[in-house]
Coordinates of C-alpha atoms and ligand atoms in Angstrom, one line a residue:
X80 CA 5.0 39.0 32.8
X81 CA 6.3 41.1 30.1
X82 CA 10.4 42.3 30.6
X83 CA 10.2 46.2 29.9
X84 CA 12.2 46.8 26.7
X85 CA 15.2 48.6 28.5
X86 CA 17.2 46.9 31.0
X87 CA 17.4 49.3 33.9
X88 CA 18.6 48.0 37.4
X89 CA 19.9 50.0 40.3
X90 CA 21.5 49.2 43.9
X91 CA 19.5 50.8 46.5
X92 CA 22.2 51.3 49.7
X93 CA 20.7 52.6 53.3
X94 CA 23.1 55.2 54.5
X95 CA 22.9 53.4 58.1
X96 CA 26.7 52.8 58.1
X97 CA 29.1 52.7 55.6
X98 CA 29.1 49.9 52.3
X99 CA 30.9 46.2 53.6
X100 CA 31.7 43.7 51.9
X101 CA 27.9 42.4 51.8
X102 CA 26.6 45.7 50.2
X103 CA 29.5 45.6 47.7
X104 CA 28.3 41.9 46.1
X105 CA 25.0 43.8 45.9
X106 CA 26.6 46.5 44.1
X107 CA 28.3 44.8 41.9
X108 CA 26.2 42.3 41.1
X109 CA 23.3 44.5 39.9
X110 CA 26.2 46.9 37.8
X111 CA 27.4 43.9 36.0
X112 CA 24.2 42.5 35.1
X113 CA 22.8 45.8 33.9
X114 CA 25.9 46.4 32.3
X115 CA 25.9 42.6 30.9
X116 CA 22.3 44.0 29.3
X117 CA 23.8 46.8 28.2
X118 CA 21.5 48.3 30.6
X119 CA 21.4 51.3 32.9
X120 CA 22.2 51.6 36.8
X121 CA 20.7 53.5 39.1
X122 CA 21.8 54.9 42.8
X123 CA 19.1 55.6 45.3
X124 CA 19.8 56.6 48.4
X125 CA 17.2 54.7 50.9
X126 CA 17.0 57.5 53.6
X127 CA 13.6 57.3 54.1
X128 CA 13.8 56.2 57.7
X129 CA 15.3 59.3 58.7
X130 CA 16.2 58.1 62.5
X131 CA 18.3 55.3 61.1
X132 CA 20.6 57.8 58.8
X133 CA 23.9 58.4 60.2
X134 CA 25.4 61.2 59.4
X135 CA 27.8 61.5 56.5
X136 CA 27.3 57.9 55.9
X137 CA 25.6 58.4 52.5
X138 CA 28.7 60.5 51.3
X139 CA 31.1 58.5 52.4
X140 CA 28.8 55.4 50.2
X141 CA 28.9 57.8 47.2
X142 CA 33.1 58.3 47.9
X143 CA 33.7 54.4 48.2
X144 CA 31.3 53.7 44.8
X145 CA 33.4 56.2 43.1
X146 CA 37.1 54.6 44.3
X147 CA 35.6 51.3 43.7
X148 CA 35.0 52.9 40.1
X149 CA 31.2 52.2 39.7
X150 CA 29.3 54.8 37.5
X151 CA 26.0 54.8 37.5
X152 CA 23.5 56.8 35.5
X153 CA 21.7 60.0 36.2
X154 CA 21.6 61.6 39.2
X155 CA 21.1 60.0 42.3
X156 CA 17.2 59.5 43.5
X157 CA 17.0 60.6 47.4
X158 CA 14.1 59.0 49.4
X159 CA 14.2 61.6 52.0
X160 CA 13.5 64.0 48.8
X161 CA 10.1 61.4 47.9
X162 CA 7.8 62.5 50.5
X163 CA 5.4 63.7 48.1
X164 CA 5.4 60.8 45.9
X165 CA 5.0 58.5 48.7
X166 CA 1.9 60.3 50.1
X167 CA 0.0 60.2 46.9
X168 CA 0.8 56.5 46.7
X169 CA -0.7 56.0 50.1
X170 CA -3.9 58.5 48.9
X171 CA -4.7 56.2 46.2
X172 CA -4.9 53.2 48.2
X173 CA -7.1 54.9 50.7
X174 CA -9.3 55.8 48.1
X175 CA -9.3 52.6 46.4
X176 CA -10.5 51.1 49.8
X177 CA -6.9 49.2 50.0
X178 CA -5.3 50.7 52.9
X179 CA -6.3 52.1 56.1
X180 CA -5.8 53.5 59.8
X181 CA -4.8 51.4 62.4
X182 CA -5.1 52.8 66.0
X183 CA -3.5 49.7 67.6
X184 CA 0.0 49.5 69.6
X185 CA 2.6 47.4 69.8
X186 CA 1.6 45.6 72.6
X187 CA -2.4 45.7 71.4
X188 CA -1.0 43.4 68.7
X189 CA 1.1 41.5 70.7
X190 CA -2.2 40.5 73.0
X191 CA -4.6 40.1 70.4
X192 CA -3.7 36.5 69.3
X193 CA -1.2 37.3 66.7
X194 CA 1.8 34.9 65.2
X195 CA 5.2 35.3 64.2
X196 CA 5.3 36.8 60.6
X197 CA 7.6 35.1 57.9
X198 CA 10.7 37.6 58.5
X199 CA 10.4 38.6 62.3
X200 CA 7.6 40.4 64.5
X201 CA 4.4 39.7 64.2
X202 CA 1.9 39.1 61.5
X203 CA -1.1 41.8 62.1
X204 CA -4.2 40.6 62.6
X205 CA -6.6 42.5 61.4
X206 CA -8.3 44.6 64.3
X207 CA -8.7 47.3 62.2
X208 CA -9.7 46.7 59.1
X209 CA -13.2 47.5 59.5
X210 CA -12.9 50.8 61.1
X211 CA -11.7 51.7 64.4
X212 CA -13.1 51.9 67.1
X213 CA -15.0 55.2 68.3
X214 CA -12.8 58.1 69.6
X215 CA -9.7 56.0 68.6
X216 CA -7.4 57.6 65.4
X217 CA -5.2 56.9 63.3
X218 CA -1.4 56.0 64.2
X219 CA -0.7 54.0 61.3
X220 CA -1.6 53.0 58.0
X221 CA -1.9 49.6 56.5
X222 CA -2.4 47.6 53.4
X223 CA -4.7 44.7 53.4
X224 CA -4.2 41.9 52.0
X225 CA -5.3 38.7 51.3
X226 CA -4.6 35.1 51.6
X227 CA -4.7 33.8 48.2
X228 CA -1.2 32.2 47.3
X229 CA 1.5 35.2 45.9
X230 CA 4.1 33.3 43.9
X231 CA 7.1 34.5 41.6
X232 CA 10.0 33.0 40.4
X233 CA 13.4 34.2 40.9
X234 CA 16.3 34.2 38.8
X235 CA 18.6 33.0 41.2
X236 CA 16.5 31.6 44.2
X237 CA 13.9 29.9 42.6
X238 CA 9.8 29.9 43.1
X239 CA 9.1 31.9 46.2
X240 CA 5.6 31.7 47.3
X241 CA 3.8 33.6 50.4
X242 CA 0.3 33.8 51.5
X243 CA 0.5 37.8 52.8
X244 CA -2.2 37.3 55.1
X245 CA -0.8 34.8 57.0
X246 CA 2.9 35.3 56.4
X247 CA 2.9 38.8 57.4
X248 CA -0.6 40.6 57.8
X249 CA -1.7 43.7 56.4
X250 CA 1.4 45.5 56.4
X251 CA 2.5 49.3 56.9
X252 CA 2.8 51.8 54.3
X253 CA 2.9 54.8 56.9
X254 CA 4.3 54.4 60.1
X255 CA 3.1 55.7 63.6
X256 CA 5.8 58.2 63.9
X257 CA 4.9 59.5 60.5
X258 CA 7.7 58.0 58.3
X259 CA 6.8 56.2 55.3
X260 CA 7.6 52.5 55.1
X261 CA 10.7 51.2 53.5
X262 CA 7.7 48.7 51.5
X263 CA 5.6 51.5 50.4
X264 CA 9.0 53.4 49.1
X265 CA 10.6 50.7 47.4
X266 CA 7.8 49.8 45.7
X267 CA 7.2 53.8 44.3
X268 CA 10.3 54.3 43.6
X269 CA 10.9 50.9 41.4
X270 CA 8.3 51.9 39.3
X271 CA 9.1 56.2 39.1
X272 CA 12.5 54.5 38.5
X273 CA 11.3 52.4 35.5
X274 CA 13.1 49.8 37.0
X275 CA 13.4 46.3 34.7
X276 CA 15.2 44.1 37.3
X277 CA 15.9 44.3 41.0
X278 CA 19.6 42.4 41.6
X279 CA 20.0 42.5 45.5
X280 CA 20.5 40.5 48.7
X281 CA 18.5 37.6 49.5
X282 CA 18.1 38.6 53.1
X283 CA 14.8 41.0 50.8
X284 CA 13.6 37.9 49.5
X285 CA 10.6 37.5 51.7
X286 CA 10.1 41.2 51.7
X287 CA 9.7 40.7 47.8
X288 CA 6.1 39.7 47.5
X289 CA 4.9 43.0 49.8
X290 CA 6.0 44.3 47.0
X291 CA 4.7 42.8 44.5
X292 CA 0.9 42.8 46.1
X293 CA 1.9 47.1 46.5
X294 CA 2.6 47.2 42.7
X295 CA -0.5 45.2 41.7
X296 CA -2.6 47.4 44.2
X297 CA -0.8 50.5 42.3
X298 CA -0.7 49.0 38.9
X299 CA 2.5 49.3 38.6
X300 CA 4.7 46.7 36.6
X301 CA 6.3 44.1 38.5
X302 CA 10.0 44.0 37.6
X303 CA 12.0 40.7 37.6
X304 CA 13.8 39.6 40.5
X305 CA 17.3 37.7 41.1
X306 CA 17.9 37.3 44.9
X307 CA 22.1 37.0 45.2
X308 CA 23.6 34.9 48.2
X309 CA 24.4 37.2 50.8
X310 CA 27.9 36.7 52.7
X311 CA 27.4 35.7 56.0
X312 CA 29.9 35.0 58.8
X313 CA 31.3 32.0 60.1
X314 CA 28.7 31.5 62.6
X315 CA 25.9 32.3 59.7
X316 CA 24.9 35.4 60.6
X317 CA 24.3 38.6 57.6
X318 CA 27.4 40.4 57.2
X319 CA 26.4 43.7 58.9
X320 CA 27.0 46.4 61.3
X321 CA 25.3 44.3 63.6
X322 CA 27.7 41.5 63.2
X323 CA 30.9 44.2 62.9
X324 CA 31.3 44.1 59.2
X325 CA 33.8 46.2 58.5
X326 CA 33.6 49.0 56.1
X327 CA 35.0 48.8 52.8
X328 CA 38.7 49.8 52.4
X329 CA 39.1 52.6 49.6
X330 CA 42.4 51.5 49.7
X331 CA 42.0 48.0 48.6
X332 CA 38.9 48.6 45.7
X333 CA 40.7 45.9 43.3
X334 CA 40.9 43.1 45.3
X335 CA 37.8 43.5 47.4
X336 CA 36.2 43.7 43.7
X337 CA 37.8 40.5 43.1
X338 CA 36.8 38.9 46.4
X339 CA 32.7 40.3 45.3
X340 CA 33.5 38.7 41.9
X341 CA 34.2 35.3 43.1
X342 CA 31.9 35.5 45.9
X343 CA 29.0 35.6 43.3
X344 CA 31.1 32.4 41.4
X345 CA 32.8 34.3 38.8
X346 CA 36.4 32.6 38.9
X347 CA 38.6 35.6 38.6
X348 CA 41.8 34.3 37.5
X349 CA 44.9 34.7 40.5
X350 CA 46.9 37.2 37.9
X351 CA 44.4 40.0 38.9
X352 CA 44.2 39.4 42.7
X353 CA 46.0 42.4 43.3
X354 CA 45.2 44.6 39.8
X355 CA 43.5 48.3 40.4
X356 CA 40.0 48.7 39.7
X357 CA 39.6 49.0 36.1
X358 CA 41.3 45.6 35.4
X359 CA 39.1 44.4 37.6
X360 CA 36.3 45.9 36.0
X361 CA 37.2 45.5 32.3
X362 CA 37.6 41.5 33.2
X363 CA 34.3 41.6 34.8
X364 CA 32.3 42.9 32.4
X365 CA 34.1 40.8 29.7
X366 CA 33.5 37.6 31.4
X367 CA 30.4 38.0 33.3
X368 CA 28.2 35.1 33.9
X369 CA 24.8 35.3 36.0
X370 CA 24.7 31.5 35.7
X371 CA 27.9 31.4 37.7
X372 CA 26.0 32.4 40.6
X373 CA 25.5 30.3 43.5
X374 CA 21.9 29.3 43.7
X375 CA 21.9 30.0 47.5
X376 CA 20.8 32.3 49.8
X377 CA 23.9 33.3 51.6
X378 CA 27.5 31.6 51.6
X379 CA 29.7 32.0 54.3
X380 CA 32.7 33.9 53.6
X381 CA 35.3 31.4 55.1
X382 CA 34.6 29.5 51.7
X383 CA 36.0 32.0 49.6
X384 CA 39.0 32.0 47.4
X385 CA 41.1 35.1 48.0
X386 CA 39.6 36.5 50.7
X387 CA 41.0 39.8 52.1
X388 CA 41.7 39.5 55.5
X389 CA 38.4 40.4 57.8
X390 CA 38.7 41.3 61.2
X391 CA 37.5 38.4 63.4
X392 CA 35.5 39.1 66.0
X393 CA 36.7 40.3 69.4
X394 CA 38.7 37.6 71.0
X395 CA 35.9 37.5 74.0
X396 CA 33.6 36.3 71.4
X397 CA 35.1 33.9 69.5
X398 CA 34.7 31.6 71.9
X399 CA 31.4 30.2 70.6
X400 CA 31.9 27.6 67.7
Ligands
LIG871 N1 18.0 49.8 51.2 C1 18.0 48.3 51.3 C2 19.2 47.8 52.0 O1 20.2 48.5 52.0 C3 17.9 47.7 49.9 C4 16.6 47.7 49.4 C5 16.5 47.1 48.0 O2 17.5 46.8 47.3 O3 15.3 46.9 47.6 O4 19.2 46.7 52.5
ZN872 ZN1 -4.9 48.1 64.3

């Protein structure tokens, strides 16, 4: 597919907590190769699923961005702000014939003869696609999709190919409780965004073709993709809140940068293990090399070279491995 002519990326946090150490390689890997394109950056808030939002957590991401010295252009795009957008997104696709209501619950799906989907839950199978049944409505709204291969290759993680309908199911773009789908807003937002290349974690690699199959049904441009290895623990699981990640130390932005820089294979030479922020940063964009990155889809962090010291797990835990 054609590259659009400008290089514009963007890192896309969920103020669910504040930014770890995973969310920083994410950051900082999307800035430098934007900024290795002499491309633009872009913040967007994902606050669309409103329930999830803690409060304060999406200032205190914007504090730690600024301490870790990231500048990013324009002002900052707000999905809680996008309802709008994301409606008339989801009108077209009605009209097109491409989405439509689903009356079914949780447990309707669960009993209808439905299989695991490719990332968790259960791929939908269809009940509703040709109407629902009398004096049911609508509680959600799906996408349909089909089951003809959906392929694209990745910068990093190679060719990643899904067939939706069996990998996942016609998907929602509008949720029961009325909340618009983190698919369905990603995928708007990429394109009113104008965004050339999405650089984040691979744990969205198989949410990738969704999105794809919601451009194509928009016509929207598909941008290019490079899934980075996300840091995992000792016992491979996601760095998250979940898995007590701990959030980033203000205090420590130069050589948490570091650790993020040789995390994603950049070799940062010892001298500037402990240097502030812009030495960091002036080094990083001087010497950065996307073919440096691991090729994998997550690394644990027990491999790394200067490490800052994470909090292990409670003691009443560690006694697994
Ligand atoms: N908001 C998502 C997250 O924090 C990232 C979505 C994206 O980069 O497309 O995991
Ligand atoms: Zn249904």
């Amino acid at each position: 597919m054609p590259a659009k002519a400008k290089y514009r990326g963007r890192f896309a946090p969920s103020p669910t907590g504040p930014l770890h150490f995973g969310s920083l390689v994410a950051a900082v890997g999307s800035y430098l190769d934007a900024r290795a394109h002499g491309g633009e950056w872009l913040l967007r808030m994902e606050d669309v699923d409103t329930p999830r939002n803690v409060p304060g957590a999406a200032a205190g991401i914007l504090a730690t961005l600024e301490a870790y010295g990231f500048e990013w252009d324009g002002p900052v795009l707000w999905q809680s702000r996008r309802f709008e957008a994301y409606a008339a997104a989801l009108e077209r696709l009605i009209a097109a014939g491409l989405a439509y209501g689903c009356t079914c619950s949780r447990k309707e799906i669960a009993d209808s003869g439905s299989h695991p989907a490719i990332d968790g839950g259960l791929a939908y199978p269809g009940t509703c696609r040709d109407g629902l049944p009398a004096g049911r409505t609508a509680r959600a709204w799906r996408l349909r999709v089909n089951d003809e291969p959906l392929a694209f290759v990745d910068r990093l993680q190679g060719r990643v190919l899904q067939h939706l309908e069996s990998d996942v199911g016609d998907f929602v773009l509008r949720r029961a409780d009325g909340l618009f789908a983190y698919q369905l807003a990603v995928a708007v937002d990429d394109e009113f965004q104008a965004i050339s290349d999405v650089v984040r974690g691979a744990d969205l690699l198989a949410s990738t073709p969704r999105q794809i199959w919601l451009q194509r049904c928009l016509g929207y441009a598909t941008p290019r993709y490079a899934h980075l290895p996300v840091a995992s623990n000792a016992a491979g699981e996601k760095l998250s809140k979940q898995t007590l990640a701990p959030a980033l130390d203000v205090g420590q932005a130069g050589p948490t940068l570091v650790c993020a820089l040789n995390f994603l294979g950049q070799g940062v030479p010892a001298e500037l293990a402990a240097a502030p922020p812009a030495e960091v940063w002036a080094w990083g964009l001087a010497h950065w090399a996307f073919s440096a990155i691991p090729r994998r889809p997550s690394i644990p962090l027990a491999i790394l070279r200067y490490a800052p010291a994470f909090p292990r797990r409670p003691a009443s835990a560690s006694g697994r491995s």
